[in-house]
Amino acid sequence: MKTADDFLEGQVLLIDKPLTWSSFQAVNKLKYLLKRHYNLPKKFKIGHAGTLDPLASGLLIVCTGKFTKKITEIQAQTKEYTGTITVGSTTPSYDLETEIDATFPIEHISEELITATTQQFLGEIDQKPPVFSAIKKDGKRLYEHARAGEEVEIVSRKTTIYEFEITRIALPEIDFRVQCSKGTYIRSLAYDFGKALQSGGHLTALRRTKIGDYDVKNAVTPEIFERQVTAPNS
């Protein structure tokens, strides 16, 4: 049974973020619940260790109180994702946030080609973040430039893919599991993978399953967290 002091001293909360929720929404929900139930001070600290897009579900690590100092350390750990790349088409955002803007042939794509192509992405790679991302350029976020129809030059950055496993092939869908370093954009990986297959690709499902030793299997949804907090004995 947790007390107000426990949350002020610091807790690491594992949340299974639902689809369509923003990471900000999830943290705000927890902040509201904890402050209300435990009568915590206005300046109560809470934050997450790594954003998940609204179109992604899975592990969101939330730190409270003094443990917010651990956020940078947690963010730097290896991450694992599972998801689906749909080949044969691309979108400007590299995922389902925007409409399909181009289509490509997929008849030549075989299981052997897919498996062989994953090898190109193992180890340290150069990756360009999606134009629809929160990275800042000239004082504005990239997605703000994109929505305003402004052309922006995006600089590629180094990232590391430790594992890239194909778990299901049912063209045009390809399911995968990836372990990668901080700063990897799985949307960019989907786009680049489609290109490497001499086709196109975009991300149609994404779930974060691990950050370091933290596993989504041990996480709870915001709804369950609310029930736990507001239960009579909590």
Coordinates of C-alpha atoms in Angstrom, one line a residue:
M1 CA 0.0 0.0 0.0
K2 CA 1.7 3.2 -1.2
T3 CA 1.6 6.5 0.7
A4 CA 2.0 10.1 -0.4
D5 CA 5.6 10.0 0.8
D6 CA 6.4 7.0 -1.4
F7 CA 5.4 9.0 -4.5
L8 CA 7.3 12.1 -3.3
E9 CA 10.4 10.1 -2.5
G10 CA 10.1 8.5 -6.0
Q11 CA 8.4 5.6 -7.8
V12 CA 9.0 4.1 -11.3
L13 CA 5.6 3.3 -12.7
L14 CA 5.2 1.0 -15.7
I15 CA 2.2 2.1 -17.8
D16 CA 0.8 0.3 -20.9
K17 CA -0.1 3.3 -23.0
P18 CA -3.3 2.8 -25.0
L19 CA -3.5 3.5 -28.7
T20 CA -4.5 7.1 -29.6
W21 CA -3.4 8.5 -26.2
S22 CA -0.4 10.9 -26.3
S23 CA 2.4 10.3 -23.7
F24 CA 1.6 13.7 -22.3
Q25 CA -2.1 12.7 -21.8
A26 CA -1.0 9.5 -20.0
V27 CA 1.3 11.4 -17.6
N28 CA -1.3 14.1 -17.0
K29 CA -3.9 11.4 -16.1
L30 CA -1.5 9.9 -13.5
K31 CA -0.6 13.3 -12.1
Y32 CA -4.2 14.2 -11.6
L33 CA -5.0 10.9 -10.0
L34 CA -2.1 10.9 -7.6
K35 CA -2.4 14.6 -6.6
R36 CA -6.1 14.2 -5.9
H37 CA -6.0 10.9 -4.1
Y38 CA -2.8 11.6 -2.0
N39 CA -3.3 15.3 -1.6
L40 CA 0.2 16.0 -3.1
P41 CA 1.6 19.5 -3.4
K42 CA 1.2 21.6 -6.5
K43 CA 4.9 21.2 -7.4
F44 CA 4.7 17.4 -7.3
K45 CA 7.1 16.2 -10.0
I46 CA 6.2 13.5 -12.5
G47 CA 7.5 12.8 -16.0
H48 CA 8.0 10.0 -18.6
A49 CA 11.2 8.4 -19.8
G50 CA 10.7 8.5 -23.6
T51 CA 7.7 9.6 -25.7
L52 CA 5.5 7.1 -27.5
D53 CA 3.5 8.5 -30.5
P54 CA -0.3 8.4 -30.2
L55 CA -0.4 5.7 -32.9
A56 CA 1.8 3.5 -30.9
S57 CA 0.9 1.5 -27.7
G58 CA 3.0 -0.1 -25.0
L59 CA 5.6 0.6 -22.4
L60 CA 5.6 4.1 -21.0
I61 CA 7.9 4.5 -18.0
V62 CA 6.7 7.3 -15.6
C63 CA 8.9 8.5 -12.8
T64 CA 7.6 10.5 -9.8
G65 CA 9.2 12.7 -7.1
K66 CA 12.9 12.4 -6.7
F67 CA 13.0 9.5 -9.2
T68 CA 12.4 12.1 -12.0
K69 CA 16.2 12.4 -11.8
K70 CA 16.5 8.9 -13.2
I71 CA 14.6 9.8 -16.5
T72 CA 17.8 10.5 -18.6
E73 CA 19.4 7.3 -17.4
I74 CA 16.3 5.2 -18.3
Q75 CA 15.9 6.9 -21.7
A76 CA 19.4 5.9 -22.7
Q77 CA 18.7 2.2 -22.3
T78 CA 18.0 -0.2 -25.2
K79 CA 14.4 -0.3 -26.4
E80 CA 12.4 -3.1 -28.0
Y81 CA 9.5 -2.7 -30.3
T82 CA 7.1 -5.0 -32.2
G83 CA 5.0 -3.8 -35.1
T84 CA 3.9 -4.0 -38.8
I85 CA 5.4 -2.5 -41.9
T86 CA 3.0 -2.3 -44.9
V87 CA 5.0 -2.4 -48.1
G88 CA 3.9 -1.1 -51.5
S89 CA 3.0 2.4 -50.4
T90 CA 4.5 5.4 -48.5
T91 CA 3.0 8.2 -46.5
P92 CA 4.6 11.7 -45.7
S93 CA 4.7 10.9 -42.0
Y94 CA 6.0 7.3 -42.6
D95 CA 3.0 6.0 -40.7
L96 CA -0.9 6.2 -40.6
E97 CA -1.0 9.8 -39.4
T98 CA -1.1 11.0 -43.1
E99 CA -2.6 9.6 -46.3
I100 CA -0.8 7.4 -48.8
D101 CA 1.2 9.6 -51.3
A102 CA 2.8 6.9 -53.5
T103 CA 2.4 3.3 -54.4
F104 CA 5.0 0.7 -55.6
P105 CA 5.2 -2.8 -56.9
I106 CA 5.6 -5.7 -54.4
E107 CA 5.4 -8.7 -56.8
H108 CA 9.2 -9.1 -56.6
I109 CA 9.3 -9.2 -52.8
S110 CA 10.1 -12.8 -51.5
E111 CA 10.6 -14.1 -48.0
E112 CA 14.3 -14.6 -48.8
L113 CA 14.6 -10.9 -50.0
I114 CA 12.9 -9.7 -46.8
T115 CA 15.1 -11.7 -44.5
A116 CA 18.3 -10.8 -46.4
T117 CA 17.4 -7.1 -46.4
T118 CA 17.1 -7.0 -42.6
Q119 CA 20.9 -7.6 -42.5
Q120 CA 21.5 -4.1 -44.1
F121 CA 20.0 -2.5 -41.0
L122 CA 22.0 -4.3 -38.3
G123 CA 24.6 -2.4 -36.3
E124 CA 25.2 1.4 -36.5
I125 CA 23.3 3.0 -39.3
D126 CA 22.6 6.5 -40.6
Q127 CA 18.9 7.5 -40.2
K128 CA 17.0 10.5 -41.1
P129 CA 14.2 11.4 -38.7
P130 CA 10.7 11.7 -40.2
V131 CA 9.7 15.2 -41.3
F132 CA 6.6 14.7 -39.1
S133 CA 8.6 14.6 -35.8
A134 CA 9.1 16.8 -32.8
I135 CA 12.7 17.5 -33.5
K136 CA 13.4 21.3 -33.6
K137 CA 14.8 23.0 -36.7
D138 CA 15.2 26.8 -36.8
G139 CA 13.2 27.2 -33.6
K140 CA 10.2 25.2 -34.8
R141 CA 9.4 21.5 -34.6
L142 CA 9.7 19.5 -37.8
Y143 CA 6.0 18.6 -37.9
E144 CA 5.2 22.4 -37.8
H145 CA 7.3 23.0 -40.9
A146 CA 5.7 20.0 -42.6
R147 CA 2.2 21.0 -41.8
A148 CA 3.0 24.5 -43.1
G149 CA 4.2 22.9 -46.4
E150 CA 7.7 24.2 -45.8
E151 CA 10.7 22.3 -47.3
V152 CA 13.3 21.5 -44.6
E153 CA 16.7 19.8 -44.9
I154 CA 16.8 17.0 -42.4
V155 CA 20.3 15.9 -41.2
S156 CA 20.8 12.1 -40.7
R157 CA 22.0 10.9 -37.3
K158 CA 23.7 7.7 -36.1
T159 CA 21.6 5.1 -34.4
T160 CA 22.1 1.4 -33.6
I161 CA 19.9 -1.6 -34.5
Y162 CA 20.9 -4.6 -32.3
E163 CA 18.3 -7.0 -33.5
F164 CA 15.9 -7.0 -36.4
E165 CA 13.7 -10.1 -36.6
I166 CA 10.9 -10.7 -39.0
T167 CA 8.1 -12.5 -37.2
R168 CA 5.3 -12.8 -39.8
I169 CA 5.0 -12.2 -43.6
A170 CA 1.6 -11.8 -45.1
L171 CA 2.2 -9.3 -47.9
P172 CA 1.8 -6.4 -48.0
E173 CA 2.2 -6.8 -44.2
I174 CA 5.5 -7.6 -42.6
D175 CA 5.6 -8.0 -38.8
F176 CA 8.9 -7.4 -36.9
R177 CA 10.7 -7.2 -33.6
V178 CA 13.5 -4.7 -33.2
Q179 CA 15.9 -3.9 -30.4
C180 CA 17.6 -0.5 -30.9
S181 CA 19.4 2.4 -29.2
K182 CA 17.9 5.6 -28.0
G183 CA 16.8 8.0 -30.7
T184 CA 15.9 5.4 -33.3
Y185 CA 12.7 6.2 -35.3
I186 CA 10.9 3.0 -36.2
R187 CA 8.8 5.0 -38.7
S188 CA 12.1 5.9 -40.5
L189 CA 13.2 2.2 -40.3
A190 CA 9.9 1.2 -42.0
Y191 CA 10.3 3.8 -44.7
D192 CA 14.0 2.9 -45.4
F193 CA 13.2 -0.9 -45.3
G194 CA 10.5 -0.4 -48.0
K195 CA 13.0 1.5 -50.1
A196 CA 15.7 -1.2 -49.6
L197 CA 13.2 -3.8 -50.9
Q198 CA 13.0 -1.7 -54.1
S199 CA 9.4 -0.7 -53.1
G200 CA 7.9 1.6 -50.5
G201 CA 6.9 1.0 -46.9
H202 CA 5.2 2.7 -44.0
L203 CA 4.5 1.8 -40.4
T204 CA 1.0 0.5 -39.7
A205 CA 1.3 -0.8 -36.1
L206 CA 3.8 -0.2 -33.3
R207 CA 4.1 -1.4 -29.7
R208 CA 7.0 -0.7 -27.3
T209 CA 7.7 -3.9 -25.4
K210 CA 10.9 -3.2 -23.4
I211 CA 13.2 -0.4 -22.1
G212 CA 16.3 -1.9 -20.6
D213 CA 15.1 -4.5 -18.1
Y214 CA 11.6 -3.0 -17.9
D215 CA 9.0 -5.1 -19.7
V216 CA 5.5 -4.2 -20.8
K217 CA 4.3 -7.5 -19.3
N218 CA 4.7 -5.9 -15.9
A219 CA 2.9 -2.6 -16.9
V220 CA -0.8 -1.6 -16.3
T221 CA -3.1 0.5 -18.4
P222 CA -4.1 4.0 -17.0
E223 CA -7.5 2.6 -16.3
I224 CA -6.2 -0.2 -14.1
F225 CA -3.8 2.2 -12.4
E226 CA -6.8 4.4 -11.6
R227 CA -8.6 1.4 -10.0
Q228 CA -5.5 0.5 -8.0
V229 CA -5.0 4.1 -6.7
T230 CA -8.7 4.6 -5.8
A231 CA -9.3 1.2 -4.3
P232 CA -10.4 1.5 -0.6
N233 CA -7.2 0.1 0.8
S234 CA -4.7 2.0 -1.3

